[in-house]
Amino acid sequence: MSGLENVLVVGTGLIGTSVALALRGQGVTVHLADRDPAAVRLARELGAGVEWAGERVDMAVIAVPPQVVAGQLAELQRAGAARFYTDVASVKALPLRQAAEIGCDLATYVAGHPLAGRERSGPAAARADLFLGRPWALCPTGKTSPDAVEALRLLIKLCGGEAVQVDAVEHDRAVAVVSHAPHVTASAVAARLAEAPAAALGLAGQGVRDVTRIAAGDPNLWTGILSGNALPVADVLEAVAADLAAAAASLRASAGPAAGNAPGAGDAPADPEAMGRVTELLRRGVTGTGRIPGKHGGPARAYATVQVIIGDRPGELARLFQVARDAGVNIEDVRLEHAPGLPLGAADLLVQPEAVPALSEALRAHGWRLP
Amino acid sequence: MSGLENVLVVGTGLIGTSVALALRGQGVTVHLADRDPAAVRLARELGAGVEWAGERVDMAVIAVPPQVVAGQLAELQRAGAARFYTDVASVKALPLRQAAEIGCDLATYVAGHPLAGRERSGPAAARADLFLGRPWALCPTGKTSPDAVEALRLLIKLCGGEAVQVDAVEHDRAVAVVSHAPHVTASAVAARLAEAPAAALGLAGQGVRDVTRIAAGDPNLWTGILSGNALPVADVLEAVAADLAAAAASLRASAGPAAGNAPGAGDAPADPEAMGRVTELLRRGVTGTGRIPGKHGGPARAYATVQVIIGDRPGELARLFQVARDAGVNIEDVRLEHAPGLPLGAADLLVQPEAVPALSEALRAHGWRLP
């Protein structure tokens, strides 16, 4: 393995085009192919590479739906398109099994999956930085050649991702828990919003927006993903459904028959233990959120926040960043609590903790209000 | 109703202290009370007001758990503490019913609920801007005096919130859908993370972080909220659980018996219609997310995004905002895809759609790279 000088991306959707853009940014020659000529043309115009004319490349990245990965792999291998092959599908056992069944060369193929996405799809939504700091699973088998693994590791590194080696079946169970079942659950919560009275939506806060954000994703694309990981996802969804049904039963039991249970439910008093079972579920949830690692696999980065009140005028943020620059402080991230139409909002400036005193002092000295 | 010159906040937790900070920022004299002297002292030191010594105020804001709102109201009314009373509890039918039962004066009390919160709780997490642009429900009854309603509307305005008048029972059904049931559902998803192998957590992306963020909230606080809205929440949770159980069954049916169903499940072939039912749930989810209004109750504001590649140097954003200012463009919001340690990131600049050409041209003219 001497490097990746040229790469072929087959399938110029969101993920394929983002891989292409990331590799181009690192000086790799990228060839593009898609069964839809318009998608290739758009990806090319976005600077993702050049149309593939059959050149042999170091690595082919198969960025097509999970069900058609193996067929695409076989076709490319027959054509001798690349030294090594990988894919980016969200499930891994299915393409590996199908590839074996149809007689693909399993030495040059290493299955992969970047854990990155957006609610939008297609090449126009692609971003060169989509994989920065994100996990990227790679699932070699006993038949995969070490050189193929090394090639994929290099590709992941060039894209800015964090390689996570994992068995394919283990991968599929993991993404059922951390991606696929959460997606369906978000859809089920959002489905309630579809049938709620309009007035109820007027009370929607940030919480429900966060819970349901991913439910805006493309239903057809997600049907393909879920279909390719059906049983592991079903296992998780059944567990979630059971917890929610139990919580509903506990809530009814806590209210007791007088609070509106169906007539004939008997005259049992409200169950004083019932809410304890709900609390227990909430506690398990807190434990679960605490196990999510920070962006780079370690604990979440400890930036400190400096909050400042800002006006709704052009240039307000420019002046603020200028003050930070003059104070020698790099603002790592900024979050605006901006209420259009209202005169004031607040900006949360995320900075290295040691920069807080200097920034706060500089902002105050220039007349900014820090709450 | 001539204004709110002085307000008493009873309960200096996250919401109470945030109300106090917001009112102080508008020049209102704020008195603070809490059964925990340390909480009052901390709120005072944060600039939220002065300790209450029994002065009569224009309005008392009762910021205690839902189950004890009515008792607190009765006590304050007996003491003649205020001309008007409101509360901020997340459920509204329960405190109104209890207040009637124990003989509170229902003319001077108007039930309220700001739809704002954080995963953190307590006075130290309070923010003066917590309510900016957020809905704030008010639930007058036939017995509420118009002056009390006017007083609460003024208080909401001073806090920067958006008043939404709604019947108490309707409110409780609405928040079951847009807040309480989503919270329990997020907990049930997060509970799966609590029991997952550590390797699975290494594959967690942004999606599951968003879905489970609110599940980090205080279980005891949320038990109180859910207990006060038990039956409406149970209704929603049962519907979510039923959708998830049906999705799980469809996924199993799509896989067919060969794919791992229990022995004895018969030799029925995989159900070709099954995934269609999953797609239908995903589609309902997309419809639901589309109904969530923008920050100010209207349709989501249609900002356009200009993406620009930025370097990781102090002053990079300052220069960028300066260019926007010089072009007469107001940047409404900014999102950084910032990968610490890497030389480049991307900034999404949200602007009025008509400002896109001017901003893009100005940025390019100053050497910025727009992907």
XYZ file of C-alpha atoms in Angstrom:
742
model
C 0.000 0.000 0.000
C 1.727 3.138 -1.160
C -1.075 5.676 -0.991
C -4.298 6.643 -2.666
C -3.558 8.619 -5.779
C -6.847 8.058 -7.492
C -10.225 6.953 -6.235
C -13.462 6.070 -7.976
C -16.728 7.042 -6.289
C -19.711 5.062 -7.582
C -22.956 6.758 -6.584
C -22.812 10.536 -6.297
C -25.461 11.083 -3.635
C -24.856 12.902 -0.365
C -22.270 10.480 1.035
C -20.486 9.621 -2.218
C -20.121 13.245 -3.260
C -18.991 14.243 0.243
C -16.279 11.541 0.124
C -15.239 12.848 -3.284
C -15.081 16.461 -2.084
C -13.084 15.479 1.006
C -10.573 13.472 -1.055
C -10.232 16.222 -3.645
C -9.413 18.607 -0.819
C -6.490 16.303 0.021
C -5.161 16.253 -3.529
C -6.557 12.859 -4.531
C -7.701 12.435 -8.142
C -11.376 11.459 -7.980
C -13.410 9.769 -10.704
C -17.193 9.826 -10.494
C -19.865 7.413 -11.697
C -23.627 7.196 -11.157
C -26.444 5.523 -13.059
C -28.017 9.014 -13.141
C -25.953 11.207 -15.527
C -27.425 14.380 -13.994
C -26.131 13.400 -10.553
C -22.604 12.882 -11.889
C -22.710 16.184 -13.751
C -23.848 18.058 -10.643
C -21.169 16.397 -8.512
C -18.540 17.327 -11.083
C -19.734 20.923 -11.174
C -19.481 21.022 -7.387
C -15.798 20.200 -7.778
C -16.087 16.578 -6.682
C -14.030 15.134 -9.542
C -14.196 14.036 -13.154
C -16.466 11.546 -14.887
C -15.066 8.020 -14.852
C -14.043 6.604 -18.227
C -12.943 3.176 -17.005
C -9.524 4.138 -15.628
C -8.137 1.677 -13.074
C -7.923 3.321 -9.646
C -6.383 2.564 -6.257
C -9.720 2.307 -4.514
C -13.376 2.246 -5.526
C -15.908 3.626 -3.031
C -19.342 2.096 -3.608
C -21.904 4.618 -2.375
C -25.193 2.999 -3.339
C -28.127 1.613 -1.312
C -27.244 -1.438 0.832
C -29.269 -3.887 -1.263
C -27.243 -3.188 -4.440
C -23.718 -2.899 -2.988
C -22.749 -6.517 -3.718
C -23.996 -6.432 -7.309
C -22.077 -3.214 -7.925
C -18.964 -4.709 -6.324
C -19.149 -7.780 -8.583
C -19.527 -5.612 -11.671
C -16.562 -3.396 -10.732
C -14.378 -6.386 -9.870
C -15.215 -8.042 -13.209
C -14.065 -4.842 -14.921
C -10.884 -4.752 -12.815
C -11.762 -1.204 -11.855
C -9.651 -0.909 -8.719
C -6.997 -2.467 -6.531
C -9.286 -2.236 -3.491
C -12.995 -1.773 -2.887
C -15.097 -0.410 -0.059
C -18.674 0.739 0.444
C -20.416 3.253 2.699
C -23.751 1.530 3.299
C -25.390 1.838 6.732
C -25.576 -1.954 7.157
C -22.673 -4.347 6.801
C -23.736 -7.992 7.221
C -26.073 -7.898 4.208
C -23.572 -6.684 1.555
C -20.869 -9.004 2.937
C -23.215 -12.010 2.791
C -24.453 -11.139 -0.704
C -20.892 -10.503 -1.925
C -19.888 -13.984 -0.748
C -22.985 -15.541 -2.319
C -22.365 -14.080 -5.761
C -18.672 -14.912 -5.716
C -16.995 -11.512 -5.253
C -13.291 -11.408 -4.395
C -13.455 -10.862 -0.625
C -9.717 -10.187 -0.290
C -9.830 -6.781 -1.999
C -13.161 -5.639 -0.484
C -13.408 -4.142 2.983
C -16.867 -3.054 4.128
C -17.123 0.451 5.589
C -19.676 2.868 7.042
C -19.120 6.535 7.861
C -21.476 7.581 10.675
C -22.414 10.887 9.122
C -25.456 12.205 7.349
C -27.831 15.065 6.963
C -31.597 15.433 6.680
C -30.996 16.501 3.090
C -29.818 14.111 0.403
C -28.277 14.279 -3.063
C -24.989 15.749 -4.318
C -26.044 19.373 -3.703
C -26.197 18.670 0.033
C -22.674 17.188 0.056
C -19.957 18.764 2.178
C -16.229 18.208 2.195
C -16.268 18.319 6.000
C -19.121 15.857 6.516
C -16.853 13.235 8.100
C -14.610 15.480 10.187
C -14.246 13.882 13.590
C -17.064 11.390 12.946
C -16.738 7.634 13.504
C -16.211 5.550 10.354
C -16.721 1.836 10.857
C -14.597 -0.668 8.949
C -15.494 -4.346 9.031
C -12.739 -6.589 7.660
C -13.376 -10.351 7.683
C -10.911 -13.233 7.878
C -10.668 -13.079 4.097
C -9.852 -9.374 3.772
C -6.259 -8.615 2.803
C -4.314 -6.380 5.208
C -3.515 -4.053 2.291
C -7.224 -3.462 1.648
C -7.719 -2.576 5.327
C -4.759 -0.229 5.200
C -6.139 1.446 2.077
C -9.504 2.069 3.720
C -7.826 3.395 6.873
C -5.925 5.871 4.723
C -9.102 6.916 2.924
C -10.872 7.465 6.261
C -7.937 9.542 7.481
C -7.947 11.659 4.321
C -11.663 12.329 4.877
C -11.022 13.386 8.480
C -12.979 10.492 9.993
C -12.134 8.349 13.006
C -11.666 4.689 12.058
C -13.535 2.194 14.275
C -12.849 -1.470 13.464
C -15.766 -3.720 14.298
C -17.258 -7.063 13.264
C -20.055 -6.680 10.685
C -22.765 -8.362 12.767
C -21.716 -6.386 15.831
C -21.790 -3.220 13.687
C -25.343 -3.890 12.574
C -26.539 -4.468 16.147
C -24.741 -1.288 17.233
C -26.211 0.956 14.537
C -29.654 -0.497 15.248
C -29.254 0.971 18.756
C -27.471 4.243 17.978
C -28.995 5.136 14.606
C -31.709 3.021 12.993
C -34.113 2.492 15.893
C -33.690 6.123 17.081
C -34.688 7.183 13.556
C -37.902 5.130 13.582
C -38.667 6.319 17.108
C -38.221 9.948 16.073
C -40.628 9.238 13.199
C -43.214 7.792 15.603
C -43.000 10.928 17.801
C -43.217 13.149 14.726
C -46.213 11.146 13.479
C -48.104 12.382 16.564
C -47.383 15.952 15.436
C -48.881 15.120 12.049
C -52.235 14.357 13.668
C -52.186 16.972 16.488
C -54.360 20.119 16.419
C -52.571 23.165 14.983
C -52.740 24.920 18.372
C -50.642 22.152 19.927
C -47.832 22.823 17.477
C -47.790 26.433 18.669
C -46.456 25.179 21.995
C -43.556 23.227 20.464
C -40.237 24.077 22.086
C -36.656 23.096 21.378
C -36.992 19.620 22.905
C -39.423 18.176 20.378
C -37.484 19.845 17.552
C -34.362 17.968 18.624
C -36.150 14.654 19.170
C -37.778 14.737 15.733
C -35.065 16.416 13.612
C -33.826 13.205 11.965
C -37.409 12.151 11.186
C -37.276 14.667 8.314
C -34.961 12.289 6.421
C -35.886 10.691 3.090
C -38.399 7.838 3.759
C -37.302 5.784 0.745
C -33.620 5.982 1.603
C -34.407 4.991 5.201
C -36.694 2.159 4.146
C -33.714 0.647 2.327
C -31.481 1.011 5.378
C -34.054 -0.450 7.779
C -34.873 -3.291 5.423
C -31.186 -4.223 5.338
C -30.989 -4.377 9.136
C -34.512 -5.593 9.868
C -34.042 -8.002 12.758
C -31.577 -6.004 14.899
C -33.769 -2.902 14.475
C -36.898 -4.899 15.326
C -35.242 -6.088 18.547
C -34.512 -2.519 19.665
C -37.900 -1.147 18.610
C -39.658 -3.892 20.572
C -37.688 -2.963 23.686
C -38.494 0.740 23.249
C -42.175 -0.034 22.591
C -42.324 -2.236 25.692
C -40.792 0.505 27.863
C -43.252 3.076 26.510
C -46.278 0.806 26.925
C -45.168 0.066 30.491
C -44.719 3.789 31.171
C -48.222 4.459 29.840
C -49.648 1.717 32.074
C -47.792 3.130 35.089
C -49.107 6.621 34.378
C -52.683 5.279 34.200
C -52.186 3.284 37.389
C -50.811 6.352 39.177
C -53.872 8.364 38.200
C -56.251 5.703 39.529
C -59.783 4.912 38.360
C -61.232 8.223 39.587
C -58.989 10.170 37.217
C -60.685 8.845 34.135
C -59.988 5.165 33.601
C -62.618 3.281 31.682
C -65.797 2.370 33.598
C -65.584 -1.179 34.852
C -61.867 -0.864 35.555
C -62.734 -1.694 39.139
C -62.383 0.464 42.191
C -58.716 -0.188 42.924
C -57.048 2.877 44.430
C -54.314 4.768 42.572
C -51.087 2.723 42.667
C -48.557 4.611 44.790
C -45.642 2.614 43.317
C -46.545 3.336 39.704
C -44.668 6.619 39.266
C -41.563 5.013 40.722
C -41.444 2.753 37.674
C -41.593 5.823 35.400
C -38.801 7.485 37.392
C -36.731 4.342 36.918
C -37.087 4.587 33.122
C -36.085 8.270 33.233
C -33.029 7.327 35.336
C -31.996 4.664 32.809
C -32.305 7.369 30.156
C -29.974 9.692 32.060
C -27.456 6.847 32.372
C -27.717 6.204 28.632
C -27.133 9.825 27.598
C -24.099 9.907 29.871
C -22.532 7.063 27.879
C -22.502 8.974 24.568
C -18.883 9.951 23.920
C -17.713 13.378 22.779
C -17.135 14.198 19.123
C -13.723 12.530 19.000
C -14.492 9.378 20.884
C -13.221 10.778 24.153
C -15.095 12.856 26.666
C -16.861 15.912 25.236
C -14.481 18.825 24.667
C -14.595 21.237 27.541
C -15.020 24.606 25.894
C -16.158 27.400 28.154
C -19.026 29.694 27.228
C -19.009 33.472 27.360
C -22.478 34.851 26.888
C -23.037 38.317 25.513
C -26.163 40.307 24.698
C -26.224 41.494 21.103
C -28.402 43.837 19.112
C -30.173 42.996 15.882
C -28.138 45.294 13.628
C -25.805 44.496 10.745
C -22.233 44.396 11.931
C -22.990 43.628 15.558
C -21.287 40.223 15.395
C -18.466 41.602 13.265
C -17.623 44.134 15.967
C -17.815 41.386 18.579
C -15.432 39.081 16.723
C -13.131 42.031 16.099
C -12.898 42.639 19.839
C -12.122 38.946 20.368
C -9.435 39.060 17.689
C -7.860 42.154 19.188
C -7.782 40.345 22.528
C -5.987 37.390 20.862
C -8.891 35.034 21.536
C -10.075 32.436 19.011
C -13.819 31.848 19.148
C -14.217 28.078 18.653
C -17.954 28.133 18.096
C -20.840 30.527 18.399
C -24.501 29.893 19.090
C -27.023 32.625 18.591
C -30.244 32.765 20.542
C -31.592 35.131 17.988
C -35.178 36.226 18.002
C -35.837 37.992 14.694
C -37.979 41.062 15.231
C -36.878 41.485 18.819
C -34.194 44.057 19.492
C -31.949 41.816 21.546
C -30.582 38.325 21.462
C -27.792 36.480 23.189
C -24.690 34.917 21.701
C -22.909 32.046 23.396
C -19.233 32.249 22.492
C -17.379 28.980 23.006
C -13.707 29.460 23.772
C -10.840 27.642 25.457
C -11.480 27.905 29.220
C -8.263 29.859 29.789
C -9.452 32.546 27.347
C -12.602 33.405 29.320
C -11.178 36.195 31.519
C -9.463 37.970 28.621
C -12.528 37.783 26.396
C -14.977 38.830 29.114
C -12.802 41.784 30.075
C -12.328 42.871 26.466
C -16.052 42.645 25.707
C -17.011 44.603 28.826
C -14.360 47.224 28.073
C -15.981 47.745 24.680
C -19.432 48.200 26.164
C -20.897 44.724 25.606
C -23.389 43.484 28.152
C -22.525 40.133 29.695
C -25.461 38.741 31.704
C -53.365 47.444 35.385
C -50.702 50.098 35.348
C -47.536 48.051 35.040
C -45.337 45.638 36.918
C -43.059 47.545 39.240
C -42.317 44.720 41.589
C -42.630 40.987 41.264
C -42.185 38.134 43.721
C -40.681 34.894 42.445
C -41.424 31.918 44.684
C -39.115 29.034 43.863
C -35.657 30.010 42.602
C -34.919 27.015 40.407
C -34.045 27.243 36.719
C -37.338 28.765 35.561
C -38.008 31.011 38.554
C -34.501 32.459 38.548
C -34.595 32.925 34.771
C -37.881 34.860 35.095
C -36.275 36.968 37.817
C -33.172 37.695 35.712
C -35.288 38.597 32.680
C -37.472 40.988 34.720
C -34.457 42.571 36.424
C -33.047 43.234 32.971
C -36.200 45.254 32.253
C -35.907 47.338 35.432
C -38.490 45.444 37.487
C -37.831 45.108 41.232
C -37.736 41.388 41.957
C -38.197 39.716 45.344
C -37.107 36.112 45.797
C -38.367 33.307 48.037
C -37.586 29.588 48.229
C -37.966 26.984 50.940
C -34.230 26.350 50.430
C -32.289 29.378 51.764
C -29.195 28.385 49.742
C -31.171 28.556 46.484
C -32.411 32.076 47.293
C -28.919 33.212 48.231
C -27.459 31.840 44.992
C -30.207 33.473 42.914
C -29.570 36.787 44.687
C -25.840 36.532 44.058
C -26.573 35.891 40.381
C -28.315 39.265 40.312
C -31.853 37.874 40.240
C -33.239 40.146 42.968
C -33.478 40.578 46.732
C -34.814 38.254 49.397
C -38.522 38.738 50.046
C -39.481 40.161 53.431
C -43.239 40.099 52.959
C -43.603 43.216 50.790
C -46.824 43.338 48.753
C -46.001 43.102 45.038
C -47.835 43.575 41.741
C -47.478 39.952 40.731
C -46.290 36.735 42.347
C -44.766 34.081 40.075
C -45.108 30.627 41.616
C -42.261 28.517 40.231
C -42.645 25.254 42.153
C -43.519 21.678 41.100
C -47.058 21.262 39.705
C -48.358 19.296 42.678
C -47.645 22.127 45.163
C -48.657 25.167 43.074
C -52.185 25.393 44.518
C -51.034 25.108 48.141
C -48.433 27.813 47.548
C -51.044 30.017 45.877
C -53.424 29.653 48.831
C -50.674 30.550 51.286
C -49.627 33.642 49.313
C -53.221 34.792 48.867
C -53.889 34.421 52.614
C -50.874 36.662 53.224
C -52.109 39.180 50.631
C -48.696 38.935 48.968
C -49.649 40.245 45.530
C -52.321 41.879 43.407
C -52.046 39.040 40.857
C -50.672 35.512 40.808
C -49.377 33.177 38.148
C -47.381 29.965 37.996
C -44.974 28.382 35.514
C -45.769 24.682 35.976
C -45.709 22.400 32.938
C -49.279 21.205 33.516
C -52.282 23.469 33.938
C -55.474 21.494 34.670
C -54.117 20.035 37.929
C -53.168 23.311 39.688
C -56.392 24.983 38.503
C -58.516 22.092 39.829
C -56.653 21.974 43.131
C -56.815 25.765 43.515
C -60.602 25.604 43.100
C -60.871 22.691 45.547
C -58.992 24.451 48.345
C -60.823 27.737 47.853
C -58.199 29.978 46.250
C -59.323 33.303 44.754
C -59.513 32.376 41.074
C -60.006 35.982 39.909
C -56.465 37.100 40.686
C -54.748 33.854 39.534
C -53.962 33.142 35.898
C -52.188 29.891 35.135
C -49.125 30.127 32.900
C -46.425 27.955 31.352
C -43.327 29.149 29.520
C -42.205 26.505 26.991
C -38.540 26.798 27.792
C -36.106 24.678 29.683
C -32.662 23.223 29.736
C -31.178 19.834 30.577
C -29.612 21.510 33.605
C -31.654 22.686 36.547
C -31.240 24.994 39.519
C -30.552 28.743 39.776
C -26.979 28.466 38.439
C -28.340 27.265 35.084
C -30.731 30.229 34.812
C -30.480 32.647 31.878
C -32.079 36.028 31.361
C -32.746 35.090 27.732
C -34.322 31.694 28.395
C -37.736 32.849 27.165
C -36.707 34.988 24.190
C -39.007 34.128 21.310
C -40.372 31.025 23.079
C -44.089 30.294 23.453
C -45.555 31.051 26.895
C -49.002 29.564 27.466
C -51.565 31.421 29.554
C -54.773 29.680 30.578
C -57.380 32.077 31.967
C -60.732 30.583 33.008
C -64.187 32.178 33.127
C -63.348 33.341 36.650
C -60.038 35.071 35.861
C -60.162 38.875 35.966
C -59.103 40.664 32.764
C -56.572 42.661 34.817
C -54.838 39.465 35.929
C -54.593 38.320 32.296
C -53.222 41.707 31.283
C -50.641 41.547 34.075
C -49.410 38.124 32.930
C -49.275 39.273 29.301
C -47.083 42.177 30.378
C -44.813 39.857 32.360
C -44.458 37.517 29.371
C -43.613 40.499 27.167
C -40.995 41.734 29.626
C -39.416 38.259 29.584
C -39.339 38.268 25.765
C -41.795 35.369 25.424
C -44.660 34.950 22.951
C -48.044 34.731 24.722
C -50.252 31.836 23.565
C -53.723 31.797 25.155
C -55.159 28.309 25.448
C -57.660 26.350 27.535
C -55.990 24.423 30.378
C -57.196 20.979 29.316
C -56.242 21.696 25.707
C -52.833 22.895 26.947
C -52.222 19.658 28.812
C -53.117 17.539 25.782
C -50.868 19.700 23.609
C -47.813 19.515 25.880
C -48.324 15.753 26.184
C -47.721 15.626 22.413
C -45.021 18.283 22.003
C -43.100 17.901 25.260
C -43.992 15.234 27.829
C -44.336 12.134 25.629
C -41.276 13.111 23.531
C -39.337 13.307 26.800
C -40.318 9.789 27.884
C -39.640 8.488 24.373
C -36.182 10.054 24.374
C -35.592 8.330 27.732
C -36.643 4.963 26.292
C -34.189 5.380 23.381
C -31.461 6.490 25.792
C -32.219 3.501 28.039
C -31.088 1.272 25.159
C -27.742 3.107 25.209
C -27.446 2.348 28.908
C -27.483 -1.393 28.204
C -25.559 -1.400 24.876
C -21.965 -2.656 24.586
C -19.383 0.124 24.858
C -18.311 -0.448 21.242
C -21.816 0.464 20.060
C -21.544 3.887 21.693
C -18.396 4.494 19.656
C -20.584 4.572 16.554
C -22.973 7.219 17.927
C -23.465 10.113 15.521
C -25.299 13.424 15.761
C -28.742 11.878 15.253
C -28.912 9.881 18.464
C -27.398 12.800 20.350
C -30.279 15.012 19.221
C -32.951 12.387 19.857
C -31.752 11.733 23.421
C -30.588 15.208 24.501
C -33.645 15.981 26.649
C -33.425 12.552 28.307
C -30.565 13.993 30.385
C -33.128 16.038 32.343
C -33.707 15.594 36.093
C -35.775 12.379 36.612
C -37.446 13.643 39.797
C -38.496 16.934 38.249
C -39.879 15.078 35.236
C -41.669 12.503 37.366
C -43.585 15.387 38.928
C -44.482 16.828 35.535
C -45.574 13.458 34.078
C -47.546 12.579 37.184
C -49.475 15.847 36.826
C -50.406 15.056 33.211
C -50.645 11.271 33.470
C -53.599 10.424 31.219
C -52.852 12.706 28.230
C -49.223 11.504 28.273
C -50.340 7.864 28.532
C -52.553 8.341 25.449
C -49.613 9.624 23.377
C -47.149 7.025 24.651
C -49.569 4.222 23.797
C -49.859 5.534 20.226
C -46.061 5.791 19.892
C -45.589 2.306 21.385
C -48.190 0.859 19.009
C -46.461 2.430 15.978
C -43.078 1.088 17.093
C -44.402 -2.400 17.822
C -46.089 -2.440 14.401
C -42.849 -1.263 12.747
C -40.954 -4.056 14.511
C -43.524 -6.614 13.316
C -43.294 -5.275 9.755
C -39.501 -5.485 9.838
C -39.690 -9.125 11.000
C -42.283 -9.924 8.349
C -40.128 -8.325 5.647
C -37.171 -10.480 6.665
C -39.221 -13.674 6.473
C -38.734 -16.878 8.479
C -35.436 -17.748 6.824
C -33.842 -14.605 8.150
C -34.063 -15.708 11.729
C -37.655 -15.794 12.967
C -38.339 -18.236 15.768
C -38.625 -21.891 14.755
C -42.230 -22.828 14.337
C -43.123 -19.465 12.870
C -44.245 -21.348 9.806
C -42.785 -21.229 6.348
C -44.636 -18.169 5.090
C -42.502 -16.243 2.608
C -41.190 -12.779 3.429
C -44.089 -10.311 3.267
C -43.438 -8.003 0.288
C -45.916 -5.412 1.634
C -44.318 -5.198 5.072
C -41.687 -2.548 4.350
C -44.380 -0.385 2.760
C -45.965 -0.061 6.192
C -42.632 1.102 7.637
C -42.246 3.625 4.817
C -45.719 4.927 5.637
C -44.694 5.587 9.266
C -41.554 7.385 8.064
C -43.726 9.506 5.736
C -46.065 10.446 8.583
C -42.961 11.474 10.508
C -41.813 13.753 7.690
C -45.284 15.336 7.627
C -45.125 15.859 11.389
C -41.726 17.555 11.370
C -42.988 19.854 8.617
C -45.752 21.091 10.942
C -43.375 22.399 13.600
C -43.596 26.167 13.269
C -40.677 28.571 13.179
C -39.499 30.226 16.331
C -42.286 32.811 16.320
C -45.327 30.653 15.747
C -45.492 31.230 11.999
C -44.090 28.938 9.371
C -40.387 28.270 9.775
C -38.440 31.301 8.574
C -36.932 30.627 5.218
C -33.387 31.783 5.679
C -30.968 30.855 2.948
C -27.556 29.381 3.695
C -24.261 30.599 2.294
C -21.493 28.155 3.068
C -17.916 29.289 3.282
C -14.676 27.475 4.058
C -12.820 29.038 6.969
C -9.427 28.544 8.519
C -8.747 27.865 12.173
C -7.066 31.175 12.983
C -8.115 33.963 15.336
C -9.921 36.666 13.440
C -11.110 34.485 10.575
C -14.771 34.926 11.470
C -14.264 38.585 12.311
C -12.997 39.250 8.807
C -15.890 37.279 7.386
C -18.492 39.259 9.306
C -16.722 42.468 8.365
C -17.091 41.591 4.694
C -20.796 40.880 5.245
C -21.236 44.190 7.050
C -19.491 46.090 4.297
C -21.845 44.412 1.817
C -24.835 45.583 3.904
C -25.834 42.019 4.767
C -27.061 40.987 8.221
C -26.058 37.454 9.159
C -29.086 36.042 10.961
C -27.372 32.963 12.308
C -24.126 31.104 11.886
C -23.311 27.425 12.311
C -19.749 26.260 12.438
C -18.716 22.787 11.419
C -15.525 23.209 13.273
C -13.089 20.376 13.740
C -10.582 21.419 16.393
C -7.066 20.562 15.346
C -7.859 20.447 11.650
C -6.890 23.431 9.537
C -10.225 23.972 7.846
C -13.892 24.014 8.707
C -17.054 25.285 7.097
C -19.378 28.023 8.281
C -23.032 28.057 7.285
C -24.173 31.674 7.189
C -27.952 32.063 7.388
C -29.211 35.198 5.685
C -32.369 36.549 4.074
C -32.681 34.773 0.710
C -32.442 38.056 -1.216
C -29.043 38.733 0.390
C -27.406 35.559 -0.969
C -26.013 36.963 -4.232
C -24.543 40.072 -2.578
C -22.944 38.068 0.228
C -21.596 35.324 -2.032
C -20.109 37.880 -4.408
C -18.562 39.895 -1.594
C -17.042 36.803 0.031
C -15.593 35.539 -3.248
C -14.230 38.998 -4.040
C -12.342 38.903 -0.740
C -10.837 35.500 -1.463
C -13.174 33.267 0.543
C -13.793 29.791 -0.795
C -17.430 28.915 -1.265
C -17.885 25.187 -1.959
